[in-house]
Structures are given as C-alpha cells and as structure tokens.
Amino acid sequence: MIREQSRFTINPIYIVGVAMCCLASSAITLYIGILMGLITVCSALLCINLVSFVEKIADKNLRAFLIAILSATIIVIGSFVFEFIGSTFLMENIENLKWIELSVITLSIVPTYFETRLTTSYYFANMLFSIFAFLVMIVLYSAIIELIGSGTIAGITIIKSYSGFSLAYQLFFQLFVIVILDIIANFIYQKIEDRKMMFNLQVERYKLHIKQVLFRKKEDKND
Amino acid sequence: MISGFMIFTLLILGNVMLVNGFGALALQRNKNNYWFVLLNCFCMMIIMLSCSSLYGVIYIFLLEPFNVEALGIIVIVLLAGIANFCVLEIIKLTNKEMYYYYDITYSYVINLALTIAMMLCVNFKQSFLNMIIEVCFIVLGYILVSMLFGLIYRRLHNQKVSRLLRPVPITITTMAVLSMIIYAISISI
C-alpha cells in the first residue's frame, strides 16, 4: 500500500477540482448540480469500464480517445432523450450537457494513465472515490452558488437576496469557490491517508517483531 | 469588426481555458523544461487552427444544412483526437526527449481536453473569417497565460508552502488568485 502511494504522483482531489471547473458556469442551482453530477458520474463509470475491455490491445492514449468518443455519444443520446421528455428544466439544460464531456475526460485521467502503477483494489477504490467525491463536491458547490447568488437552496429561501450577490455567477468567483472546496477536501483526504499510512507502518512493525520472535525461538530450539 | 474590448475579452477567454485547470495539470509536471512548455503552446496553436477551420467547413456544409448540429460534439472530439495523435507521432519521430516529456506528462489527454474546451467556446454560427479571428485570439490568450504560468511555477515550486496547501499543486492557488486579479481588471475596463 505504501509503495503504491509513493508512486502515485497526482492528487485525486486535484483531478476532482479540475473536473468541477468544467461545470462551474452551468451548475448554478442545486437541482442543476445534481443533474450534471449524476450524468457525469454515470457517463464516467460507463465509459471507463467499457474501454477497460480493450486495455490489452489499446495503449493509454487510444483509450483516452475512446473514452472521449463514448462520452460524446452519451451526451448526444442524452440531449435527444431530454428533447423527447420535453420537460422545461431539462430543455433549459441541454446546452450545458456538452461541458460534461470535459469532466468525464478529466476523471478518466487517473484510471487510464496510472493504471499500471496501482494494484487492482487500490485502482478500483481510487476510481470510485474520485468519481463519487466529484458528485458530492459538485452538489456542495452548486448549493453554495445558489445560496450566495439568490439566497435559496433547492428553491427554498434561506437568506434575503442581495443585488451584490450577482458576483456568484461570475466565473472567476466560481473558480475561487472550487479552490476553497478543493483545499478543504484535500485536507480531509490527507488526514485519511496519514492515518492509513500510520496503520500500515504499525502492521509492518508488528510483522518485523513477529519475525524476530520466531527467529529467536528457532535459535533457542537449535541450542 | 473587432473592437479593443473584444480583443481583451477573447484574451481573457484564453486565460479561462487555462484557469479551468487543464493547462495547470500539465504544468505541474513540466516545471524543469521551459522548452517543452513552448513546444506545447506551438502544438496547441497548430491543432486549434487546423481543427477549427475543418470543423467550420463541416459545420457550414454538413451540420447546419442537414439540421444535425447536435452531432457537432462528436465531430469536435474526432477532429481533436486525430489532430492530437498526428502531433504525438510527429514529436515521436522528431525529438525523443520532447516525446518523453510529452508521454510522462499525459499531454495527449490534456491537449485533447483543451482543444475540445476551446472549440466548444467558439461560435461557429458566425462567418468563417470572424470564427478564425476568434480562434486566433483564444489561442493567443492560452499561449500568453501558459508561458506566464510556466515562469511562475518555476519560481514557486521550491518555495515553502503551508501544509494545508502543500499537496494541492501551487498552480491551482496561483490560478485562483490570478483569475480574481484579471476579473478585477476586466470589471474596471
């Protein structure tokens, strides 16, 4: 476990932050954030798992390209489905679907390019962690932007809206919120990683201790 | 006609592409080789100009007349992927060192995402000439900010950073600060 972590050179929370940047300007209310987040998560899981079937015959760049093509196809199908359903909420968000393509490509970087450096369990855990962390963070982000922008969350008024809150809909402010969320998530992630590392060190120490005890017993027996 | 304000807006848009973090992902690994940053910028310029012109022609003659604009994103991804593959192969044949950097910094997927992002920002419904001018300014903005971030990152990566910020690459924090400064400048203009 420690060996895999030392070879793992990219922080998954950073990847999640960059993936969120793509949806920064479209996920401006809680409902839109949930919709975009769910579509991104489903597309990413589907594309990564489908492309993993051709892992042995395609190199990592080709796999990244295949993931991009598959997610673009899913987005086109999604837009046709939205048009078919015809709901006002979905029709308003058809234009925002194209930005999901970039989030899916970003989330697929680690499973595609760092696959050989990780064990199967760590690869699987990391992929699920980054994809579901993305969902949680995009929902949090959209709730914050809706709260600051219009004083509501999911349409329920929490605080009085203020004209100066139009800053929430400016891209630069949105990126700033993403960075703050990223730093907080990274702090929690580093604490969890530190605890795991301490646990693994303890395990290694006990293994060494047991080996020494067994070695001494063997020596005593020989004597 | 392109006004001064439009030029500035397009330059800011190029910055937004980098501020979106994609360029920062590649810069995170490029800190020791500034020539690679220049090569990347040059490759992006070629890819963007060729893909945008080709997509512009496809849009005018195929997508718009047959009312299949929804398929545009698939065409964009195809063109971006093929163009990036061509660039990868050219670099592989010409310079082994640059190809090594290109490979270890997962630049293929970063450039693919950047190309798609920039092409999604361009308005292909306008005239071909205006579209090309818009693309040129977006690419120029990207190149300016990419070189600027390359310089900043080379200076900052050896500095002491607080533990809270340390695992998050320094580019994302400088990116956020820079974006706020540029926002303040654009508001004042």
Tab-separated table of C-alpha atoms in Angstrom:
chain	number	residue	atom	x	y	z
A	1	MET	CA	0.000	0.000	0.000
A	2	ILE	CA	2.791	2.441	0.921
A	3	ARG	CA	4.684	1.581	-2.264
A	4	GLU	CA	1.632	2.321	-4.409
A	5	GLN	CA	1.073	5.660	-2.736
A	6	SER	CA	4.628	6.808	-3.251
A	7	ARG	CA	4.375	6.049	-6.965
A	8	PHE	CA	1.016	7.733	-7.253
A	9	THR	CA	2.028	11.207	-8.356
A	10	ILE	CA	-1.258	13.006	-8.868
A	11	ASN	CA	-3.617	14.059	-6.139
A	12	PRO	CA	-7.150	12.714	-6.901
A	13	ILE	CA	-8.750	15.704	-5.155
A	14	TYR	CA	-6.960	17.988	-7.609
A	15	ILE	CA	-8.393	15.979	-10.504
A	16	VAL	CA	-11.858	16.331	-8.971
A	17	GLY	CA	-11.306	20.100	-8.653
A	18	VAL	CA	-10.328	20.431	-12.293
A	19	ALA	CA	-13.328	18.301	-13.348
A	20	MET	CA	-15.580	20.627	-11.349
A	21	CYS	CA	-14.159	23.684	-13.136
A	22	CYS	CA	-15.724	22.463	-16.387
A	23	LEU	CA	-19.202	22.620	-14.854
A	24	ALA	CA	-18.516	25.830	-12.902
A	25	SER	CA	-20.634	28.099	-15.066
A	26	SER	CA	-23.514	25.653	-15.610
A	27	ALA	CA	-24.108	24.165	-12.116
A	28	ILE	CA	-25.573	27.334	-10.615
A	29	THR	CA	-28.507	25.793	-8.720
A	30	LEU	CA	-28.740	22.672	-6.562
A	31	TYR	CA	-31.017	20.777	-8.962
A	32	ILE	CA	-28.795	21.518	-11.957
A	33	GLY	CA	-25.738	20.488	-9.926
A	34	ILE	CA	-27.356	17.157	-9.020
A	35	LEU	CA	-28.422	16.557	-12.645
A	36	MET	CA	-24.993	17.382	-14.087
A	37	GLY	CA	-23.220	15.439	-11.348
A	38	LEU	CA	-25.306	12.296	-11.851
A	39	ILE	CA	-24.915	12.370	-15.634
A	40	THR	CA	-21.139	12.886	-15.305
A	41	VAL	CA	-20.775	10.052	-12.780
A	42	CYS	CA	-22.832	7.610	-14.874
A	43	SER	CA	-21.002	8.565	-18.101
A	44	ALA	CA	-17.580	8.312	-16.466
A	45	LEU	CA	-18.274	4.896	-14.917
A	46	LEU	CA	-19.768	3.550	-18.135
A	47	CYS	CA	-17.005	4.874	-20.407
A	48	ILE	CA	-14.104	3.822	-18.167
A	49	ASN	CA	-15.499	0.315	-17.686
A	50	LEU	CA	-16.346	-0.192	-21.367
A	51	VAL	CA	-12.921	0.971	-22.519
A	52	SER	CA	-11.165	-1.225	-19.953
A	53	PHE	CA	-12.221	-4.202	-22.103
A	54	VAL	CA	-9.715	-3.107	-24.756
A	55	GLU	CA	-6.929	-2.473	-22.251
A	56	LYS	CA	-4.687	-5.188	-23.679
A	57	ILE	CA	-4.921	-4.083	-27.299
A	58	ALA	CA	-5.074	-0.285	-26.983
A	59	ASP	CA	-2.445	1.968	-25.445
A	60	LYS	CA	-3.371	4.650	-22.885
A	61	ASN	CA	-3.701	7.491	-25.416
A	62	LEU	CA	-6.054	5.485	-27.593
A	63	ARG	CA	-8.093	4.538	-24.541
A	64	ALA	CA	-8.392	8.223	-23.551
A	65	PHE	CA	-9.599	8.987	-27.079
A	66	LEU	CA	-12.144	6.141	-26.939
A	67	ILE	CA	-13.433	7.428	-23.594
A	68	ALA	CA	-13.857	10.888	-25.145
A	69	ILE	CA	-15.778	9.466	-28.121
A	70	LEU	CA	-18.010	7.318	-25.921
A	71	SER	CA	-18.847	10.181	-23.578
A	72	ALA	CA	-19.625	12.451	-26.556
A	73	THR	CA	-22.006	9.770	-27.841
A	74	ILE	CA	-23.661	9.512	-24.427
A	75	ILE	CA	-24.095	13.292	-24.362
A	76	VAL	CA	-25.714	13.315	-27.825
A	77	ILE	CA	-28.049	10.497	-26.773
A	78	GLY	CA	-28.772	12.411	-23.546
A	79	SER	CA	-29.723	15.555	-25.457
A	80	PHE	CA	-32.114	13.564	-27.655
A	81	VAL	CA	-33.647	11.976	-24.545
A	82	PHE	CA	-34.070	15.417	-22.928
A	83	GLU	CA	-35.818	16.676	-26.090
A	84	PHE	CA	-38.059	13.607	-26.122
A	85	ILE	CA	-39.049	14.057	-22.448
A	86	GLY	CA	-39.675	17.734	-23.166
A	87	SER	CA	-39.626	18.999	-19.559
A	88	THR	CA	-38.776	22.733	-19.212
A	89	PHE	CA	-36.000	22.074	-16.690
A	90	LEU	CA	-34.309	19.533	-18.984
A	91	MET	CA	-34.745	21.628	-22.127
A	92	GLU	CA	-33.041	24.595	-20.405
A	93	ASN	CA	-30.017	22.425	-19.571
A	94	ILE	CA	-29.468	20.788	-22.972
A	95	GLU	CA	-26.800	23.362	-23.862
A	96	ASN	CA	-24.886	22.617	-20.619
A	97	LEU	CA	-24.567	18.909	-21.391
A	98	LYS	CA	-21.551	19.449	-23.670
A	99	TRP	CA	-19.387	20.555	-20.710
A	100	ILE	CA	-19.833	17.129	-19.129
A	101	GLU	CA	-17.505	15.811	-21.845
A	102	LEU	CA	-14.573	17.650	-20.260
A	103	SER	CA	-15.397	16.436	-16.746
A	104	VAL	CA	-15.529	12.827	-17.940
A	105	ILE	CA	-12.179	13.163	-19.744
A	106	THR	CA	-10.596	14.668	-16.617
A	107	LEU	CA	-11.979	11.987	-14.295
A	108	SER	CA	-10.681	9.286	-16.628
A	109	ILE	CA	-7.063	10.527	-16.496
A	110	VAL	CA	-6.104	8.525	-13.388
A	111	PRO	CA	-7.779	5.206	-14.361
A	112	THR	CA	-6.245	5.405	-17.850
A	113	TYR	CA	-2.745	6.764	-17.259
A	114	PHE	CA	-1.892	5.497	-13.794
A	115	GLU	CA	-3.430	2.054	-14.098
A	116	THR	CA	-0.166	0.112	-14.271
A	117	ARG	CA	1.180	1.739	-11.093
A	118	LEU	CA	-1.691	0.626	-8.882
A	119	THR	CA	-2.918	-2.702	-7.520
A	120	THR	CA	-6.406	-3.764	-8.597
A	121	SER	CA	-8.020	-2.935	-5.247
A	122	TYR	CA	-6.343	0.474	-4.987
A	123	TYR	CA	-7.220	1.303	-8.610
A	124	PHE	CA	-10.859	0.389	-8.054
A	125	ALA	CA	-11.060	2.245	-4.720
A	126	ASN	CA	-9.397	5.336	-6.202
A	127	MET	CA	-11.691	5.405	-9.230
A	128	LEU	CA	-14.840	5.103	-7.108
A	129	PHE	CA	-13.515	7.625	-4.595
A	130	SER	CA	-12.718	10.312	-7.186
A	131	ILE	CA	-15.966	9.832	-9.096
A	132	PHE	CA	-18.198	9.958	-6.015
A	133	ALA	CA	-16.134	12.734	-4.424
A	134	PHE	CA	-16.824	14.684	-7.610
A	135	LEU	CA	-20.579	14.139	-7.166
A	136	VAL	CA	-20.503	15.269	-3.540
A	137	MET	CA	-18.369	18.322	-4.303
A	138	ILE	CA	-20.401	19.451	-7.318
A	139	VAL	CA	-23.599	19.229	-5.261
A	140	LEU	CA	-21.964	21.249	-2.443
A	141	TYR	CA	-20.614	23.761	-4.936
A	142	SER	CA	-23.976	24.268	-6.665
A	143	ALA	CA	-25.704	24.674	-3.274
A	144	ILE	CA	-23.165	27.359	-2.249
A	145	ILE	CA	-23.502	29.219	-5.553
A	146	GLU	CA	-27.303	29.128	-5.375
A	147	LEU	CA	-27.218	30.310	-1.750
A	148	ILE	CA	-24.837	33.203	-2.479
A	149	GLY	CA	-26.429	34.075	-5.833
A	150	SER	CA	-30.122	34.068	-4.989
A	151	GLY	CA	-30.346	33.303	-1.248
A	152	THR	CA	-32.149	29.996	-1.874
A	153	ILE	CA	-31.298	26.284	-1.751
A	154	ALA	CA	-33.454	23.991	-3.923
A	155	GLY	CA	-35.881	26.883	-4.345
A	156	ILE	CA	-36.361	27.375	-0.581
A	157	THR	CA	-35.419	30.898	0.549
A	158	ILE	CA	-32.766	30.764	3.268
A	159	ILE	CA	-31.462	34.329	3.330
A	160	LYS	CA	-32.646	37.577	1.765
A	161	SER	CA	-31.220	38.029	-1.738
A	162	TYR	CA	-28.946	40.988	-2.262
A	163	SER	CA	-28.016	42.720	-5.540
A	164	GLY	CA	-24.271	42.374	-4.802
A	165	PHE	CA	-24.680	38.585	-4.896
A	166	SER	CA	-24.535	38.626	-8.701
A	167	LEU	CA	-20.806	38.026	-8.112
A	168	ALA	CA	-21.721	34.356	-7.549
A	169	TYR	CA	-22.487	33.981	-11.252
A	170	GLN	CA	-19.106	35.304	-12.362
A	171	LEU	CA	-16.731	32.551	-13.487
A	172	PHE	CA	-13.755	33.848	-11.547
A	173	PHE	CA	-15.620	33.847	-8.252
A	174	GLN	CA	-16.900	30.350	-9.006
A	175	LEU	CA	-13.361	29.100	-9.569
A	176	PHE	CA	-12.363	30.636	-6.261
A	177	VAL	CA	-15.152	28.664	-4.503
A	178	ILE	CA	-13.942	25.498	-6.226
A	179	VAL	CA	-10.385	26.062	-4.993
A	180	ILE	CA	-11.601	26.582	-1.406
A	181	LEU	CA	-13.697	23.389	-1.573
A	182	ASP	CA	-10.708	21.596	-3.077
A	183	ILE	CA	-8.410	22.677	-0.254
A	184	ILE	CA	-10.927	21.578	2.412
A	185	ALA	CA	-11.474	18.205	0.668
A	186	ASN	CA	-7.734	17.792	0.283
A	187	PHE	CA	-7.192	18.456	3.988
A	188	ILE	CA	-9.694	15.688	4.875
A	189	TYR	CA	-8.183	13.349	2.263
A	190	GLN	CA	-4.647	13.911	3.589
A	191	LYS	CA	-5.783	13.163	7.152
A	192	ILE	CA	-7.318	9.857	5.993
A	193	GLU	CA	-4.160	8.997	4.001
A	194	ASP	CA	-1.943	9.815	7.023
A	195	ARG	CA	-3.989	7.503	9.252
A	196	LYS	CA	-3.803	4.710	6.661
A	197	MET	CA	-0.064	5.186	6.374
A	198	MET	CA	0.364	5.067	10.180
A	199	PHE	CA	-1.711	1.883	10.309
A	200	ASN	CA	0.396	0.274	7.575
A	201	LEU	CA	3.602	1.265	9.386
A	202	GLN	CA	2.270	-0.332	12.565
A	203	VAL	CA	1.425	-3.507	10.654
A	204	GLU	CA	4.953	-3.634	9.176
A	205	ARG	CA	6.457	-3.052	12.628
A	206	TYR	CA	4.437	-5.916	14.161
A	207	LYS	CA	5.381	-8.214	11.259
A	208	LEU	CA	9.052	-7.458	11.924
A	209	HIS	CA	8.574	-8.044	15.636
A	210	ILE	CA	6.886	-11.413	14.994
A	211	LYS	CA	9.716	-12.423	12.634
A	212	GLN	CA	12.277	-11.558	15.315
A	213	VAL	CA	10.357	-13.558	17.962
A	214	LEU	CA	10.121	-16.581	15.673
A	215	PHE	CA	13.817	-16.285	14.796
A	216	ARG	CA	14.776	-16.209	18.484
A	217	LYS	CA	12.596	-19.224	19.212
A	218	LYS	CA	14.247	-21.095	16.344
A	219	GLU	CA	17.712	-20.212	17.697
A	220	ASP	CA	16.718	-21.359	21.198
A	221	LYS	CA	15.451	-24.642	19.761
A	222	ASN	CA	18.713	-25.207	17.882
A	223	ASP	CA	20.649	-24.531	21.077
B	1	MET	CA	-15.292	44.480	-36.750
B	2	ILE	CA	-13.132	43.505	-33.778
B	3	SER	CA	-13.017	46.166	-31.081
B	4	GLY	CA	-10.356	46.560	-28.418
B	5	PHE	CA	-12.758	45.310	-25.765
B	6	MET	CA	-13.476	42.203	-27.810
B	7	ILE	CA	-9.753	41.538	-28.148
B	8	PHE	CA	-9.373	41.779	-24.394
B	9	THR	CA	-12.383	39.534	-23.812
B	10	LEU	CA	-11.008	36.906	-26.147
B	11	LEU	CA	-7.637	37.042	-24.391
B	12	ILE	CA	-9.434	36.585	-21.078
B	13	LEU	CA	-11.294	33.613	-22.574
B	14	GLY	CA	-7.954	32.046	-23.425
B	15	ASN	CA	-6.960	32.583	-19.826
B	16	VAL	CA	-10.211	30.979	-18.671
B	17	MET	CA	-9.239	27.842	-20.542
B	18	LEU	CA	-6.017	27.674	-18.567
B	19	VAL	CA	-7.687	28.845	-15.396
B	20	ASN	CA	-10.034	25.910	-15.832
B	21	GLY	CA	-7.070	23.884	-14.694
B	22	PHE	CA	-6.264	21.778	-17.717
B	23	GLY	CA	-3.097	23.613	-18.530
B	24	ALA	CA	-2.192	23.619	-14.838
B	25	LEU	CA	-2.358	19.818	-14.812
B	26	ALA	CA	0.334	19.592	-17.481
B	27	LEU	CA	2.391	22.436	-15.991
B	28	GLN	CA	2.525	20.526	-12.725
B	29	ARG	CA	4.952	18.092	-14.344
B	30	ASN	CA	6.753	20.455	-16.736
B	31	LYS	CA	8.465	22.528	-14.124
B	32	ASN	CA	12.006	21.826	-15.274
B	33	ASN	CA	11.679	22.220	-19.000
B	34	TYR	CA	10.529	25.532	-20.404
B	35	TRP	CA	11.196	24.403	-23.986
B	36	PHE	CA	8.522	21.776	-23.517
B	37	VAL	CA	6.030	24.460	-22.483
B	38	LEU	CA	6.871	26.372	-25.693
B	39	LEU	CA	6.511	23.217	-27.763
B	40	ASN	CA	3.136	22.519	-26.153
B	41	CYS	CA	1.943	26.051	-26.945
B	42	PHE	CA	3.062	25.725	-30.553
B	43	CYS	CA	1.340	22.337	-30.903
B	44	MET	CA	-1.891	23.737	-29.434
B	45	MET	CA	-1.797	26.608	-31.908
B	46	ILE	CA	-1.453	24.255	-34.892
B	47	ILE	CA	-4.091	21.849	-33.575
B	48	MET	CA	-6.614	24.589	-32.816
B	49	LEU	CA	-6.236	26.362	-36.146
B	50	SER	CA	-6.493	23.169	-38.174
B	51	CYS	CA	-9.368	21.651	-36.167
B	52	SER	CA	-11.381	24.870	-36.065
B	53	SER	CA	-11.060	25.527	-39.799
B	54	LEU	CA	-12.004	21.962	-40.633
B	55	TYR	CA	-14.906	21.957	-38.203
B	56	GLY	CA	-16.038	25.352	-39.525
B	57	VAL	CA	-16.236	23.923	-43.041
B	58	ILE	CA	-18.034	20.779	-41.820
B	59	TYR	CA	-20.470	22.920	-39.835
B	60	ILE	CA	-21.294	25.197	-42.759
B	61	PHE	CA	-21.661	22.469	-45.393
B	62	LEU	CA	-22.863	19.443	-43.455
B	63	LEU	CA	-24.206	20.043	-39.951
B	64	GLU	CA	-26.214	23.213	-40.443
B	65	PRO	CA	-27.916	22.375	-43.779
B	66	PHE	CA	-28.985	18.912	-42.541
B	67	ASN	CA	-30.007	20.248	-39.112
B	68	VAL	CA	-27.743	17.839	-37.182
B	69	GLU	CA	-25.900	20.376	-35.035
B	70	ALA	CA	-26.336	18.062	-32.018
B	71	LEU	CA	-23.737	15.728	-33.549
B	72	GLY	CA	-21.229	18.576	-33.540
B	73	ILE	CA	-19.593	17.447	-30.306
B	74	ILE	CA	-18.779	14.023	-31.764
B	75	VAL	CA	-17.158	15.680	-34.786
B	76	ILE	CA	-15.198	18.015	-32.460
B	77	VAL	CA	-13.910	15.077	-30.390
B	78	LEU	CA	-12.963	13.110	-33.533
B	79	LEU	CA	-11.087	16.029	-35.070
B	80	ALA	CA	-9.339	16.899	-31.781
B	81	GLY	CA	-8.330	13.279	-31.167
B	82	ILE	CA	-6.958	12.732	-34.665
B	83	ALA	CA	-5.084	16.065	-34.677
B	84	ASN	CA	-3.501	15.308	-31.300
B	85	PHE	CA	-2.493	11.835	-32.478
B	86	CYS	CA	-0.806	13.350	-35.533
B	87	VAL	CA	1.109	15.801	-33.331
B	88	LEU	CA	2.114	12.959	-30.983
B	89	GLU	CA	3.500	10.931	-33.873
B	90	ILE	CA	5.372	13.926	-35.321
B	91	ILE	CA	7.002	14.647	-31.947
B	92	LYS	CA	7.860	10.941	-31.588
B	93	LEU	CA	9.654	10.966	-34.921
B	94	THR	CA	11.494	14.268	-34.494
B	95	ASN	CA	12.722	14.542	-30.898
B	96	LYS	CA	12.962	11.676	-28.375
B	97	GLU	CA	13.468	13.941	-25.356
B	98	MET	CA	10.372	16.010	-26.076
B	99	TYR	CA	8.408	12.857	-26.790
B	100	TYR	CA	9.482	11.506	-23.376
B	101	TYR	CA	8.196	14.683	-21.682
B	102	TYR	CA	5.012	14.530	-23.751
B	103	ASP	CA	4.438	10.955	-22.636
B	104	ILE	CA	5.164	11.293	-18.898
B	105	THR	CA	3.092	14.472	-18.548
B	106	TYR	CA	0.000	12.761	-20.103
B	107	SER	CA	-0.046	15.701	-22.515
B	108	TYR	CA	-2.146	13.866	-25.065
B	109	VAL	CA	-5.247	13.795	-22.896
B	110	ILE	CA	-4.606	17.318	-21.551
B	111	ASN	CA	-4.287	18.753	-25.062
B	112	LEU	CA	-7.330	16.766	-26.155
B	113	ALA	CA	-9.404	18.259	-23.336
B	114	LEU	CA	-8.025	21.750	-24.024
B	115	THR	CA	-8.788	21.507	-27.746
B	116	ILE	CA	-12.340	20.336	-27.072
B	117	ALA	CA	-12.830	23.066	-24.436
B	118	MET	CA	-11.595	25.833	-26.732
B	119	MET	CA	-13.662	24.616	-29.667
B	120	LEU	CA	-16.794	24.457	-27.522
B	121	CYS	CA	-16.255	28.137	-26.669
B	122	VAL	CA	-16.046	29.263	-30.300
B	123	ASN	CA	-19.219	30.427	-32.013
B	124	PHE	CA	-19.256	28.555	-35.333
B	125	LYS	CA	-22.529	30.155	-36.454
B	126	GLN	CA	-20.745	33.394	-37.403
B	127	SER	CA	-18.796	33.965	-40.626
B	128	PHE	CA	-15.684	31.856	-41.285
B	129	LEU	CA	-13.295	34.815	-41.069
B	130	ASN	CA	-14.698	36.031	-37.737
B	131	MET	CA	-14.506	32.485	-36.423
B	132	ILE	CA	-10.820	32.165	-37.369
B	133	ILE	CA	-10.040	35.529	-35.738
B	134	GLU	CA	-11.830	34.415	-32.557
B	135	VAL	CA	-9.840	31.160	-32.537
B	136	CYS	CA	-6.561	33.047	-33.038
B	137	PHE	CA	-7.227	35.280	-30.061
B	138	ILE	CA	-8.281	32.346	-27.851
B	139	VAL	CA	-5.050	30.526	-28.726
B	140	LEU	CA	-3.007	33.697	-28.188
B	141	GLY	CA	-4.548	34.124	-24.744
B	142	TYR	CA	-3.780	30.499	-23.913
B	143	ILE	CA	-0.156	30.840	-25.053
B	144	LEU	CA	0.355	34.055	-23.054
B	145	VAL	CA	-1.042	32.576	-19.849
B	146	SER	CA	0.683	29.219	-20.352
B	147	MET	CA	4.087	30.892	-20.646
B	148	LEU	CA	3.310	33.152	-17.700
B	149	PHE	CA	2.308	30.178	-15.545
B	150	GLY	CA	5.418	28.319	-16.675
B	151	LEU	CA	7.563	31.159	-15.352
B	152	ILE	CA	5.559	31.499	-12.119
B	153	TYR	CA	5.633	27.771	-11.469
B	154	ARG	CA	9.387	27.528	-11.940
B	155	ARG	CA	9.821	30.246	-9.302
B	156	LEU	CA	7.244	28.918	-6.867
B	157	HIS	CA	7.754	25.176	-6.794
B	158	ASN	CA	10.780	25.365	-4.491
B	159	GLN	CA	9.163	27.771	-2.043
B	160	LYS	CA	7.880	26.784	1.375
B	161	VAL	CA	4.126	26.282	1.322
B	162	SER	CA	1.808	25.739	4.305
B	163	ARG	CA	0.848	22.120	4.994
B	164	LEU	CA	-2.797	22.830	4.171
B	165	LEU	CA	-1.908	23.943	0.654
B	166	ARG	CA	1.128	21.766	0.067
B	167	PRO	CA	-0.437	18.691	-1.579
B	168	VAL	CA	-2.563	20.884	-3.843
B	169	PRO	CA	-0.278	21.932	-6.663
B	170	ILE	CA	0.719	25.554	-6.367
B	171	THR	CA	-0.611	26.352	-9.822
B	172	ILE	CA	-4.214	25.956	-8.755
B	173	THR	CA	-3.844	28.500	-5.960
B	174	THR	CA	-1.923	30.974	-8.145
B	175	MET	CA	-4.526	30.370	-10.821
B	176	ALA	CA	-7.340	31.346	-8.466
B	177	VAL	CA	-5.502	34.485	-7.317
B	178	LEU	CA	-4.632	35.464	-10.887
B	179	SER	CA	-8.196	34.907	-12.035
B	180	MET	CA	-9.503	37.267	-9.347
B	181	ILE	CA	-6.956	39.911	-10.387
B	182	ILE	CA	-7.906	39.588	-14.046
B	183	TYR	CA	-11.589	39.754	-13.115
B	184	ALA	CA	-10.947	42.973	-11.202
B	185	ILE	CA	-9.099	44.407	-14.228
B	186	SER	CA	-11.869	43.417	-16.658
B	187	ILE	CA	-14.502	44.962	-14.374
B	188	SER	CA	-12.599	48.257	-14.240
B	189	ILE	CA	-12.311	48.322	-18.065
